Every structure is written in structure tokens, then in C-alpha cells.
CSV table of C-alpha atoms in Angstrom, one decimal:
chain,number,residue,atom,x,y,z
A,12,UNK,CA,0.0,0.0,0.0
A,13,UNK,CA,1.3,3.4,-0.9
A,14,UNK,CA,1.2,5.7,2.2
A,15,UNK,CA,-0.6,9.0,2.1
A,16,UNK,CA,-0.9,11.3,5.0
A,17,UNK,CA,-2.4,14.8,5.5
A,18,UNK,CA,-2.0,17.8,7.7
A,19,UNK,CA,-5.3,19.5,8.0
A,20,UNK,CA,-5.2,22.7,10.1
A,21,UNK,CA,-8.1,25.0,10.7
A,22,UNK,CA,-7.1,28.6,9.9
A,23,UNK,CA,-8.7,30.1,13.0
A,24,UNK,CA,-5.5,31.1,14.7
A,25,UNK,CA,-1.7,30.7,14.6
A,26,UNK,CA,0.2,27.6,13.7
A,27,UNK,CA,1.6,26.6,17.1
A,28,UNK,CA,3.8,23.9,18.6
A,29,UNK,CA,1.1,21.3,18.8
A,30,UNK,CA,0.1,21.7,15.2
A,31,UNK,CA,3.7,21.7,14.0
A,32,UNK,CA,4.4,18.4,15.9
A,33,UNK,CA,1.3,16.9,14.2
A,34,UNK,CA,2.4,18.1,10.8
A,35,UNK,CA,6.0,16.8,11.4
A,36,UNK,CA,4.8,13.3,12.4
A,37,UNK,CA,2.5,13.2,9.3
A,38,UNK,CA,5.4,14.4,7.1
A,39,UNK,CA,7.9,12.0,8.5
A,40,UNK,CA,5.7,9.0,8.3
A,41,UNK,CA,5.0,9.7,4.6
A,42,UNK,CA,8.6,10.4,3.8
A,43,UNK,CA,9.8,7.4,5.7
A,44,UNK,CA,7.5,5.1,3.7
A,45,UNK,CA,8.2,6.9,0.4
A,46,UNK,CA,4.6,8.1,0.3
A,47,UNK,CA,2.8,11.3,-0.2
A,48,UNK,CA,2.1,14.2,2.2
A,49,UNK,CA,-0.9,16.5,1.6
A,50,UNK,CA,-1.9,19.9,3.0
A,51,UNK,CA,-5.5,20.7,3.5
A,52,UNK,CA,-7.0,23.9,5.0
A,53,UNK,CA,-10.1,23.0,6.9
A,54,UNK,CA,-11.9,26.4,6.7
A,55,UNK,CA,-15.5,25.4,7.1
A,56,UNK,CA,-15.8,27.6,10.2
A,57,UNK,CA,-16.3,30.7,8.1
A,58,UNK,CA,-16.8,33.0,11.1
A,59,UNK,CA,-13.4,32.2,12.6
A,60,UNK,CA,-11.3,31.3,9.6
A,61,UNK,CA,-9.2,34.2,8.3
A,62,UNK,CA,-6.9,34.7,5.3
A,63,UNK,CA,-4.2,35.9,7.7
A,64,UNK,CA,-4.2,32.6,9.5
A,65,UNK,CA,-4.0,30.7,6.2
A,66,UNK,CA,-0.9,32.7,5.2
A,67,UNK,CA,0.7,32.2,8.6
A,68,UNK,CA,0.2,28.4,8.2
A,69,UNK,CA,1.7,28.3,4.7
A,70,UNK,CA,4.6,30.5,5.7
A,71,UNK,CA,5.3,28.4,8.8
A,72,UNK,CA,5.2,25.2,6.8
A,73,UNK,CA,7.6,26.7,4.3
A,74,UNK,CA,10.0,28.0,6.9
A,75,UNK,CA,10.1,24.5,8.5
A,76,UNK,CA,10.6,23.0,5.0
A,77,UNK,CA,7.7,20.6,5.6
A,78,UNK,CA,7.0,20.4,1.9
A,79,UNK,CA,3.7,19.0,0.7
A,80,UNK,CA,3.1,16.9,-2.4
A,81,UNK,CA,-0.5,17.9,-2.9
A,82,UNK,CA,-2.5,21.0,-2.0
A,83,UNK,CA,-3.2,23.2,-0.3
A,84,UNK,CA,-6.8,22.1,-0.7
A,85,UNK,CA,-9.5,24.3,0.8
A,86,UNK,CA,-12.8,22.8,2.1
A,87,UNK,CA,-14.7,25.9,1.2
A,88,UNK,CA,-14.0,25.0,-2.4
A,89,UNK,CA,-15.6,21.6,-2.1
A,90,UNK,CA,-19.1,22.4,-0.8
A,91,UNK,CA,-20.8,20.9,-3.8
A,92,UNK,CA,-19.2,17.6,-3.1
A,93,UNK,CA,-20.2,17.6,0.5
A,94,UNK,CA,-23.8,18.3,-0.4
A,95,UNK,CA,-23.8,15.6,-3.0
A,96,UNK,CA,-22.7,13.0,-0.4
A,97,UNK,CA,-25.2,14.4,2.1
A,98,UNK,CA,-28.0,13.8,-0.4
A,99,UNK,CA,-26.7,10.2,-0.8
A,100,UNK,CA,-26.9,9.6,2.9
A,101,UNK,CA,-30.4,11.1,3.0
A,102,UNK,CA,-31.6,8.9,0.2
A,103,UNK,CA,-30.1,5.7,1.8
A,104,UNK,CA,-31.8,6.5,5.2
A,105,UNK,CA,-28.5,7.2,7.0
A,106,UNK,CA,-29.3,10.8,7.4
A,107,UNK,CA,-32.5,12.8,8.2
A,108,UNK,CA,-33.7,16.4,8.5
A,109,UNK,CA,-34.0,17.8,12.0
A,110,UNK,CA,-36.3,20.7,12.6
A,111,UNK,CA,-35.5,21.3,16.3
A,112,UNK,CA,-34.9,24.9,17.2
A,113,UNK,CA,-32.0,26.2,19.2
A,114,UNK,CA,-34.3,26.9,22.1
A,115,UNK,CA,-35.6,23.4,22.1
A,116,UNK,CA,-32.1,21.9,22.0
A,117,UNK,CA,-31.1,24.2,24.9
A,118,UNK,CA,-34.1,23.1,26.9
A,119,UNK,CA,-33.3,19.4,26.2
A,120,UNK,CA,-29.7,19.9,27.2
A,121,UNK,CA,-30.6,21.7,30.5
A,122,UNK,CA,-33.1,18.9,31.4
A,123,UNK,CA,-30.5,16.2,30.7
A,124,UNK,CA,-27.9,17.9,32.8
A,125,UNK,CA,-30.3,18.5,35.7
A,126,UNK,CA,-31.0,14.7,35.6
A,127,UNK,CA,-27.3,14.0,35.7
A,128,UNK,CA,-27.2,12.6,32.2
A,129,UNK,CA,-24.7,13.4,29.4
A,130,UNK,CA,-26.3,16.0,27.2
A,131,UNK,CA,-27.0,14.5,23.7
A,132,UNK,CA,-29.6,14.8,21.0
A,133,UNK,CA,-32.4,12.4,21.6
A,134,UNK,CA,-33.3,11.6,18.0
A,135,UNK,CA,-36.8,13.1,18.2
A,136,UNK,CA,-36.8,14.0,14.5
A,137,UNK,CA,-35.6,10.6,13.3
A,138,UNK,CA,-39.0,9.6,12.0
A,139,UNK,CA,-40.3,13.0,11.1
A,140,UNK,CA,-41.3,13.4,7.5
A,141,UNK,CA,-43.2,16.6,7.4
A,142,UNK,CA,-41.4,20.0,7.3
A,143,UNK,CA,-41.8,22.5,10.0
A,144,UNK,CA,-43.0,25.9,8.8
A,145,UNK,CA,-40.5,28.7,9.4
A,146,UNK,CA,-37.6,26.4,10.5
A,147,UNK,CA,-34.7,25.6,8.2
A,148,UNK,CA,-33.7,22.1,9.1
A,149,UNK,CA,-30.2,20.7,9.7
A,150,UNK,CA,-29.2,17.3,8.4
A,151,UNK,CA,-28.2,14.8,11.0
A,152,UNK,CA,-26.3,11.5,10.6
A,153,UNK,CA,-28.3,8.5,11.9
A,154,UNK,CA,-25.9,6.8,14.3
A,155,UNK,CA,-26.5,3.0,14.6
A,156,UNK,CA,-28.7,2.1,17.6
A,157,UNK,CA,-26.5,-0.7,18.7
A,158,UNK,CA,-23.1,-2.3,18.3
A,159,UNK,CA,-19.5,-1.1,18.8
A,160,UNK,CA,-16.9,0.8,16.9
A,161,UNK,CA,-13.4,-0.7,17.4
A,162,UNK,CA,-10.5,1.6,16.6
A,163,UNK,CA,-7.1,-0.2,16.3
A,164,UNK,CA,-5.1,2.9,16.9
A,165,UNK,CA,-1.5,2.8,15.8
A,166,UNK,CA,-0.4,4.7,18.9
A,167,UNK,CA,-3.0,4.0,21.6
A,168,UNK,CA,-3.8,0.4,20.7
A,169,UNK,CA,-7.4,-0.9,20.6
A,170,UNK,CA,-10.1,1.5,21.7
A,171,UNK,CA,-13.8,0.5,21.8
A,172,UNK,CA,-16.7,2.8,21.5
A,173,UNK,CA,-20.4,1.9,22.2
A,174,UNK,CA,-22.8,3.3,19.6
A,175,UNK,CA,-25.4,3.9,22.2
A,176,UNK,CA,-23.1,6.6,23.7
A,177,UNK,CA,-23.0,8.5,20.4
A,178,UNK,CA,-25.7,10.9,19.4
A,179,UNK,CA,-26.9,11.9,15.9
A,180,UNK,CA,-24.3,14.4,14.7
A,181,UNK,CA,-25.2,17.4,12.5
A,182,UNK,CA,-23.5,17.0,9.1
A,183,UNK,CA,-25.1,19.9,7.2
A,184,UNK,CA,-26.0,23.1,9.0
A,185,UNK,CA,-29.3,25.0,8.5
A,186,UNK,CA,-27.4,27.4,6.2
A,187,UNK,CA,-26.4,24.5,3.9
A,188,UNK,CA,-22.8,24.5,5.0
A,189,UNK,CA,-21.1,21.2,6.1
A,190,UNK,CA,-19.7,20.5,9.6
A,191,UNK,CA,-16.1,19.6,10.2
A,192,UNK,CA,-16.9,16.0,11.1
A,193,UNK,CA,-18.7,15.4,7.9
A,194,UNK,CA,-16.4,17.2,5.5
A,195,UNK,CA,-13.2,15.5,6.9
A,196,UNK,CA,-14.7,12.0,6.2
A,197,UNK,CA,-15.3,12.9,2.5
A,198,UNK,CA,-12.0,14.6,2.1
A,199,UNK,CA,-10.0,11.7,3.5
A,200,UNK,CA,-11.8,9.3,1.2
A,201,UNK,CA,-11.6,11.5,-1.9
A,202,UNK,CA,-8.0,12.3,-1.4
A,203,UNK,CA,-7.0,8.6,-0.8
A,204,UNK,CA,-5.6,9.3,2.7
A,205,UNK,CA,-4.3,6.0,4.1
A,206,UNK,CA,-3.2,7.2,7.6
A,207,UNK,CA,-5.0,9.8,9.7
A,208,UNK,CA,-2.4,11.1,12.1
A,209,UNK,CA,-3.7,13.8,14.5
A,210,UNK,CA,-3.9,14.8,18.1
A,211,UNK,CA,-5.7,12.6,20.6
A,212,UNK,CA,-8.2,15.3,21.2
A,213,UNK,CA,-9.8,14.0,18.0
A,214,UNK,CA,-10.0,10.4,19.3
A,215,UNK,CA,-13.7,10.7,20.3
A,216,UNK,CA,-14.5,12.0,16.8
A,217,UNK,CA,-13.2,8.8,15.3
A,218,UNK,CA,-16.1,6.4,15.9
A,219,UNK,CA,-18.6,9.0,14.4
A,220,UNK,CA,-16.4,9.3,11.3
A,221,UNK,CA,-16.0,5.5,11.0
A,222,UNK,CA,-19.8,5.1,11.2
A,223,UNK,CA,-20.2,7.6,8.3
A,224,UNK,CA,-17.5,5.7,6.3
A,225,UNK,CA,-19.4,2.4,6.8
A,226,UNK,CA,-22.7,4.0,5.9
A,227,UNK,CA,-21.1,5.2,2.6
A,228,UNK,CA,-19.4,1.8,1.9
A,229,UNK,CA,-16.0,3.4,2.1
A,230,UNK,CA,-12.8,1.8,3.5
A,231,UNK,CA,-11.5,3.4,6.7
A,232,UNK,CA,-7.9,4.7,6.9
A,233,UNK,CA,-5.6,3.7,9.7
A,234,UNK,CA,-5.7,6.1,12.7
A,235,UNK,CA,-2.9,7.3,14.9
A,236,UNK,CA,-3.8,9.7,17.7
A,237,UNK,CA,-0.8,11.6,19.1
A,238,UNK,CA,-0.4,12.3,22.8
A,239,UNK,CA,-1.0,15.8,24.1
A,240,UNK,CA,1.8,18.3,24.7
A,241,UNK,CA,1.7,19.8,28.2
A,242,UNK,CA,3.4,22.8,29.6
A,243,UNK,CA,6.4,22.4,32.0
A,244,UNK,CA,3.9,22.6,34.9
A,245,UNK,CA,1.9,19.7,33.6
A,246,UNK,CA,-1.1,21.7,32.5
A,247,UNK,CA,-2.4,22.0,28.9
A,248,UNK,CA,0.1,23.8,26.7
A,249,UNK,CA,-0.9,27.5,26.3
A,250,UNK,CA,0.6,30.8,25.1
A,251,UNK,CA,2.4,31.3,28.4
A,252,UNK,CA,4.2,28.0,27.8
A,253,UNK,CA,5.2,28.6,24.2
A,254,UNK,CA,2.1,27.7,22.2
A,255,UNK,CA,2.6,30.8,20.2
A,256,UNK,CA,2.8,31.4,16.5
A,257,UNK,CA,5.6,29.2,15.2
A,258,UNK,CA,7.0,32.1,13.3
A,259,UNK,CA,7.8,33.8,16.6
A,260,UNK,CA,10.5,31.1,17.0
A,261,UNK,CA,12.0,32.3,13.7
A,262,UNK,CA,12.0,35.9,14.9
A,263,UNK,CA,13.7,34.7,18.1
A,264,UNK,CA,16.5,33.1,16.1
A,265,UNK,CA,15.6,29.4,16.4
A,266,UNK,CA,16.7,27.2,13.5
A,267,UNK,CA,13.9,25.3,11.8
A,268,UNK,CA,15.8,22.0,11.9
A,269,UNK,CA,16.4,22.5,15.6
A,270,UNK,CA,12.7,23.2,16.3
A,271,UNK,CA,11.7,20.0,14.4
A,272,UNK,CA,14.5,18.0,16.1
A,273,UNK,CA,13.1,19.1,19.5
A,274,UNK,CA,9.5,18.4,18.6
A,275,UNK,CA,10.2,14.9,17.2
A,276,UNK,CA,11.4,13.9,20.6
A,277,UNK,CA,8.0,15.0,22.2
A,278,UNK,CA,6.4,11.6,22.1
A,279,UNK,CA,9.0,9.7,20.0
A,280,UNK,CA,12.4,8.3,20.7
A,281,UNK,CA,15.2,6.4,19.1
A,282,UNK,CA,17.3,5.0,22.0
A,283,UNK,CA,19.0,7.9,23.9
A,284,UNK,CA,19.8,9.9,20.8
A,285,UNK,CA,18.9,13.6,21.1
A,286,UNK,CA,20.2,15.3,18.0
A,287,UNK,CA,18.8,14.2,14.7
A,288,UNK,CA,19.4,15.6,11.2
A,289,UNK,CA,16.4,15.8,9.0
A,290,UNK,CA,17.6,12.8,7.0
A,291,UNK,CA,18.0,10.8,10.2
A,292,UNK,CA,14.5,11.7,11.3
A,293,UNK,CA,13.0,10.5,8.0
A,294,UNK,CA,15.1,7.2,8.1
A,295,UNK,CA,14.3,6.4,11.8
A,296,UNK,CA,10.8,7.6,12.4
A,297,UNK,CA,7.9,5.2,12.8
A,298,UNK,CA,4.6,5.4,14.5
A,299,UNK,CA,5.3,2.2,16.4
A,300,UNK,CA,7.9,4.1,18.5
A,301,UNK,CA,5.5,6.9,19.5
A,302,UNK,CA,4.7,6.9,23.2
A,303,UNK,CA,1.0,7.3,24.0
A,304,UNK,CA,1.7,9.3,27.2
A,305,UNK,CA,1.6,13.1,27.2
A,306,UNK,CA,4.9,15.0,26.7
A,307,UNK,CA,6.0,18.2,28.5
A,308,UNK,CA,7.3,21.2,26.6
A,309,UNK,CA,10.6,22.3,28.0
A,310,UNK,CA,11.9,25.7,26.7
A,311,UNK,CA,15.3,25.0,28.2
A,312,UNK,CA,15.7,21.8,26.3
A,313,UNK,CA,14.6,23.5,23.1
A,314,UNK,CA,17.3,26.1,23.7
A,315,UNK,CA,19.9,23.4,24.2
A,316,UNK,CA,18.9,21.6,21.0
A,317,UNK,CA,19.0,24.9,19.1
A,318,UNK,CA,22.5,25.6,20.4
A,319,UNK,CA,23.6,22.1,19.3
A,320,UNK,CA,22.3,22.9,15.8
A,321,UNK,CA,24.1,26.2,15.7
A,322,UNK,CA,27.4,24.5,16.6
A,323,UNK,CA,26.9,21.8,14.0
A,324,UNK,CA,25.4,23.7,11.1
A,325,UNK,CA,27.9,25.0,8.4
A,326,UNK,CA,28.6,28.7,8.8
A,327,UNK,CA,27.5,29.5,5.3
A,328,UNK,CA,24.0,28.3,6.2
A,329,UNK,CA,23.9,30.4,9.3
A,330,UNK,CA,25.1,33.6,7.6
A,331,UNK,CA,21.7,34.6,6.1
A,332,UNK,CA,20.0,33.9,9.5
A,333,UNK,CA,22.5,36.1,11.3
A,334,UNK,CA,22.1,38.9,8.7
A,335,UNK,CA,18.3,38.8,9.2
A,336,UNK,CA,18.7,39.0,13.0
A,337,UNK,CA,21.2,41.9,12.7
A,338,UNK,CA,18.6,43.8,10.6
A,339,UNK,CA,16.0,43.1,13.3
A,340,UNK,CA,18.4,44.8,15.8
A,341,UNK,CA,18.8,47.8,13.5
A,342,UNK,CA,22.3,46.9,12.4
A,343,UNK,CA,23.7,46.8,8.9
A,344,UNK,CA,25.3,43.4,8.2
A,345,UNK,CA,27.6,45.1,5.6
A,346,UNK,CA,29.0,47.5,8.3
A,347,UNK,CA,31.2,44.9,9.9
A,348,UNK,CA,33.4,41.8,9.3
A,349,UNK,CA,32.4,38.9,7.1
A,350,UNK,CA,29.5,37.2,8.8
A,351,UNK,CA,30.9,33.7,8.4
A,352,UNK,CA,33.8,34.8,10.7
A,353,UNK,CA,31.3,36.2,13.2
A,354,UNK,CA,29.4,32.9,13.1
A,355,UNK,CA,32.6,30.9,13.8
A,356,UNK,CA,33.5,33.1,16.7
A,357,UNK,CA,30.1,33.0,18.3
A,358,UNK,CA,28.5,29.6,17.4
A,359,UNK,CA,29.5,28.1,20.7
A,360,UNK,CA,28.4,31.1,22.7
A,361,UNK,CA,24.9,31.7,21.4
A,362,UNK,CA,21.8,29.8,22.1
A,363,UNK,CA,19.8,31.5,19.3
A,364,UNK,CA,20.7,33.5,16.3
A,365,UNK,CA,19.0,36.5,17.9
A,366,UNK,CA,21.3,36.1,20.9
A,367,UNK,CA,24.3,36.0,18.5
A,368,UNK,CA,23.2,39.2,16.8
A,369,UNK,CA,22.7,40.9,20.2
A,370,UNK,CA,26.1,39.8,21.5
A,371,UNK,CA,28.1,40.9,18.5
A,372,UNK,CA,26.5,44.3,18.0
A,373,UNK,CA,29.8,46.1,18.7
A,374,UNK,CA,31.1,44.8,15.4
A,375,UNK,CA,28.6,46.6,13.3
A,376,UNK,CA,28.2,50.1,15.0
A,377,UNK,CA,30.2,52.4,17.1
A,378,UNK,CA,30.2,52.1,20.9
A,379,UNK,CA,28.2,54.9,22.5
A,380,UNK,CA,29.2,54.1,26.0
A,381,UNK,CA,31.6,51.7,27.7
A,382,UNK,CA,29.9,49.7,30.5
A,383,UNK,CA,30.6,51.8,33.6
A,384,UNK,CA,31.1,48.7,35.9
A,385,UNK,CA,33.5,47.1,33.4
A,386,UNK,CA,35.3,50.4,32.9
A,387,UNK,CA,35.7,51.1,36.6
A,388,UNK,CA,37.2,47.6,37.1
A,389,UNK,CA,39.4,47.3,34.0
A,390,UNK,CA,40.3,50.7,32.7
A,391,UNK,CA,42.3,51.9,35.7
A,392,UNK,CA,45.2,54.3,35.6
A,393,UNK,CA,47.6,51.5,36.6
A,394,UNK,CA,47.0,49.7,33.3
A,395,UNK,CA,47.3,52.8,31.2
A,396,UNK,CA,51.0,52.6,30.3
A,397,UNK,CA,50.7,48.9,29.2
A,398,UNK,CA,47.6,49.6,27.2
A,399,UNK,CA,49.3,52.6,25.5
A,400,UNK,CA,52.3,50.4,24.7
A,401,UNK,CA,49.9,47.7,23.3
A,402,UNK,CA,48.3,50.4,21.1
A,403,UNK,CA,51.6,51.2,19.5
A,404,UNK,CA,52.5,47.5,18.9
A,405,UNK,CA,49.1,46.9,17.3
A,406,UNK,CA,49.4,49.9,15.1
A,407,UNK,CA,52.7,48.6,13.8
A,408,UNK,CA,51.4,45.2,12.8
A,409,UNK,CA,51.8,44.5,9.1
A,410,UNK,CA,48.9,42.0,9.0
A,411,UNK,CA,45.8,42.3,11.2
A,412,UNK,CA,45.6,38.6,12.0
A,413,UNK,CA,44.7,36.9,15.3
A,414,UNK,CA,48.1,35.2,15.7
A,415,UNK,CA,50.0,38.5,15.3
A,416,UNK,CA,47.5,40.2,17.6
A,417,UNK,CA,48.0,37.5,20.2
A,418,UNK,CA,51.7,38.0,20.0
A,419,UNK,CA,51.5,41.7,20.4
A,420,UNK,CA,49.3,41.4,23.5
A,421,UNK,CA,51.7,38.9,25.0
A,422,UNK,CA,54.7,41.1,24.3
A,423,UNK,CA,53.1,44.2,25.8
A,424,UNK,CA,52.1,42.2,28.9
A,425,UNK,CA,55.6,40.8,29.3
A,426,UNK,CA,57.1,44.2,29.0
A,427,UNK,CA,54.8,45.5,31.7
A,428,UNK,CA,55.3,42.4,33.9
A,429,UNK,CA,51.6,41.4,33.6
A,430,UNK,CA,50.0,38.1,32.8
A,431,UNK,CA,48.1,37.9,29.6
A,432,UNK,CA,44.7,38.3,31.1
A,433,UNK,CA,45.5,41.4,33.1
A,434,UNK,CA,46.0,43.2,29.8
A,435,UNK,CA,43.7,41.2,27.6
A,436,UNK,CA,40.6,42.0,29.7
A,437,UNK,CA,41.1,45.8,29.6
A,438,UNK,CA,41.6,45.5,25.8
A,439,UNK,CA,38.3,43.6,25.6
A,440,UNK,CA,36.4,46.3,27.5
A,441,UNK,CA,38.0,48.9,25.2
A,442,UNK,CA,37.1,47.1,22.0
A,443,UNK,CA,33.6,45.9,22.9
A,444,UNK,CA,32.3,48.2,25.6
A,445,UNK,CA,31.8,45.3,28.0
A,446,UNK,CA,33.5,42.4,29.7
A,447,UNK,CA,32.3,39.4,27.5
A,448,UNK,CA,33.4,38.4,24.0
A,449,UNK,CA,35.1,35.6,22.2
A,450,UNK,CA,38.9,35.2,22.8
A,451,UNK,CA,40.5,38.6,22.7
A,452,UNK,CA,42.7,37.9,19.6
A,453,UNK,CA,39.6,36.8,17.7
A,454,UNK,CA,37.6,39.8,19.0
A,455,UNK,CA,40.3,42.2,17.9
A,456,UNK,CA,40.6,40.6,14.4
A,457,UNK,CA,36.8,40.9,14.0
A,458,UNK,CA,36.7,44.6,15.2
A,459,UNK,CA,39.4,45.5,12.6
A,460,UNK,CA,42.5,47.6,12.8
A,461,UNK,CA,41.0,51.1,12.4
A,462,UNK,CA,38.1,50.5,14.8
A,463,UNK,CA,40.4,48.8,17.3
A,464,UNK,CA,42.9,51.6,17.4
A,465,UNK,CA,40.2,54.3,17.6
A,466,UNK,CA,38.5,52.4,20.5
A,467,UNK,CA,41.8,52.0,22.3
A,468,UNK,CA,42.4,55.8,21.9
A,469,UNK,CA,39.0,56.4,23.5
A,470,UNK,CA,39.8,54.0,26.4
A,471,UNK,CA,43.2,55.6,27.0
A,472,UNK,CA,41.5,59.0,27.0
A,473,UNK,CA,39.0,57.7,29.6
A,474,UNK,CA,41.9,56.5,31.7
A,475,UNK,CA,43.7,59.8,31.5
A,476,UNK,CA,40.6,61.7,32.6
A,477,UNK,CA,40.0,59.3,35.5
A,478,UNK,CA,43.6,59.8,36.6
A,479,UNK,CA,43.3,63.6,36.3
A,480,UNK,CA,40.0,63.6,38.3
A,481,UNK,CA,41.6,61.6,41.1
A,482,UNK,CA,44.4,64.1,41.4
């Protein structure tokens, strides 16, 4: 059998972590089996569906490189097909028109709840044939009165539902538009979906959909319901935990491969391996290894995985990401050293590309002010002569390379009777405006000769002024 999966988001909000994890598992399963992956936009909720949400979904999928082989399909473009199948069910006796008003249904619900019963439609219009003046009917599916629906779920195992616990679901609303539960059954059949992989919040929908499939004489797909993702505190994942627009992670400087790497481990494992390339994920992934227990979203673990990816990704691939983050910080990537060199200097120091851009800002614009705490500690009058000597040695270097810079710092320190760090740290503060940077020879090389000498002059002037002020 050729495998075909689908990711079918509703465009009523952002594409968030839970949706991405579902899309990833669908995509990986299809790619692992050499099958097809389809994207379908389930936009039957016209009041809540927006074009903005559709574009966010598409942009998020493209950013993550979860490429689809078919689609995107839109349910709102298939209404004629849904109505055709509805008429088929009506003609076969598997559906009926219901003329109950909203007030009557609310009264029924209230009465059932007061009696301690599960609220459900009681089928009062099942045998009704005469229309009700002034009431536009809905179309309901006639659920079998007895029997069971057995779902051999590929993640959760065998789950049994009793038909007597299921009510008659609305499949066509009074305005003629289909409901989600109905349209998804037709779409999955028409689009030859072999495996429905979705969140386990859809598990209770499955017996209803299987009953419709059997009424239509259609084969059912295989089902796999993925465990829920919880927040670090064990509650349902929400915005405060990180269930935000997935594109926010792009803005924060996460790598798409790192985000997918982290998400694949929420519910799936391959031994103790933590870091997976995209090709490894495709080769190793299978639904049989998905754990049915809920997973917890851990922002710290995501940050660690992202840093691992930054350290392992070729610098050339990180250059455009750094350039984008520099622009977000209001910096011109062209106003500094080659970005590949910056990446190499910072890749082991930055958790995200945003953090990298924020840390290396001094390479792309002038320093407005030296950190006063660092200046007070490092730019003291006692270090002034050694720093002035170092300035002269650096100015005389024929080549501005890290090895030569390192040798000049060491020579100036030796001449002053200082260890390397006692001179290297004041130099760092002078060149960067703060106490933290890559190794000082690497830092100076990145800052460049002209900027380095100018910043040293400024630091020496600050030292002279401090000395004069102290008398």
C-alpha cells in the first residue's frame, strides 16, 4: 500500500507547537515510507477562519521545510461535493432532516444535565417526514442504535466505543454548510488518505467518522492519535508556555531544523539519541515508537537543542540567518566583518541567532558608552602605560591577523610584567564596551584595525581623565 498522510489545520489562529508536531509526524511518516504528504486547509468555520491565519500556516510550513506533495486544498471550495454526499446519505436513510430549534435543544440539554445525564440529541426528528414551517432544518447522521466501533489505533492500541453513547451528529447546518466531522470524512476518502495522524483530542470524533464511512461503503484509513503536549507545569500547553505562532521562533532566532528536532522527541524516541538531522528523522521515524503518554514542553531543552544545531550547522547556512537578525536589531550586516567569521566566533556562545546578533552588535556600529562597571574595574590608571604600549604595537602590525594580535598582546604584557589576562581584559572592554566576548585575539581581528585603534584611543583618554580627576 502506498502511504498518504495529510496535515489539515483550521485557519482560526496561529500555527503553534502542537500543530507543528502533528504536521511533522505526518510528514515524517509519509517520507519514511516513500509516500505522499498532503496539506488541506479546513476552513468550514467561516466566522473564525481568516486569510491571515491561512498565510501564517503556509509561511510556517515553508519555513520549517515541511514540503507537501498535494494541496493546499480548501474545504470551502468543495461544498458541492459535501452536499452531494449528504443527499446520498439522506436517500439511503443514513441521514435525516432535523427541525428542532436552538431553544428546544437548549431546553433538552438543560433537562438532561439536571438529571445527571450526558447531554445529547435524543433523536426526536428521526422519523419526522413533514417539514416545520419557518424552520430551516439541519441534516443529522443517523448513528447505529447498537453495536460497537473498534479503533485499532497505531499509537493508543485498541479503543472500543459503544454506539449507544454516540448521538446523531449534525452534518449539514441550516445554512447549507457542512460541519467539520462530515467534510473531513469525505476529504480523507476522496484524497486517498491511508493514515490519519492527529492529536488525541480527536479520538472521540473517530467512531462517528467511521460510522459515516461504513454508511457510505468506504474503507476506513488507519488512525494514529498523538499524545497531548503539556506545559512544563503539567497543564495544557498554552501561550504562556510557548504555544505561540511558530513564526515567533523564527524571529527569536531558532533554526527550523532544531525546532523540528526538539518536537520529534516529544512523544517519539530512538534510544538515547537527542540530536537528529532531517535525514535521520526520516530514516528512523515510525509510529510504532510513539509513546501514548503526554509529553511536556521544555523551553530550556529546546534552547539546548538549538545551540547544538548552531554549533553543527555549516557557517554558510547560518550567515543569512545572522544577517536577518542583525537587521532586526537595527544593524547593517555590511558594516562589519564577514558574517561567516562572526558565526565561527560566536557559534559556541549563542543559544539562538537572535542572541548571537545581540552579542556581536559592537562589530557593526560604534560604541556609544563603555559599560561603567567594566570600565571602573578594568580601565584603571595602573593599566594605562601597558595599554598605550599595546596600542603602539598593534598599530605597527603589518597584518591584522589573530596570531599577530595575540603575539602583540603577549609582548606588551611581558614588557609590563603582567600576565596575559591582566592586559587582555582591559583590551576587551575597550574594544567591545563590555567584559564578555570571544577570545581577545579573535575579537580584535573581527573589530578590525581602524576601529580597534580608535577604541583604544578612547579608552586611553578615559583612563587619563579618570587619573586627572583623582588628582
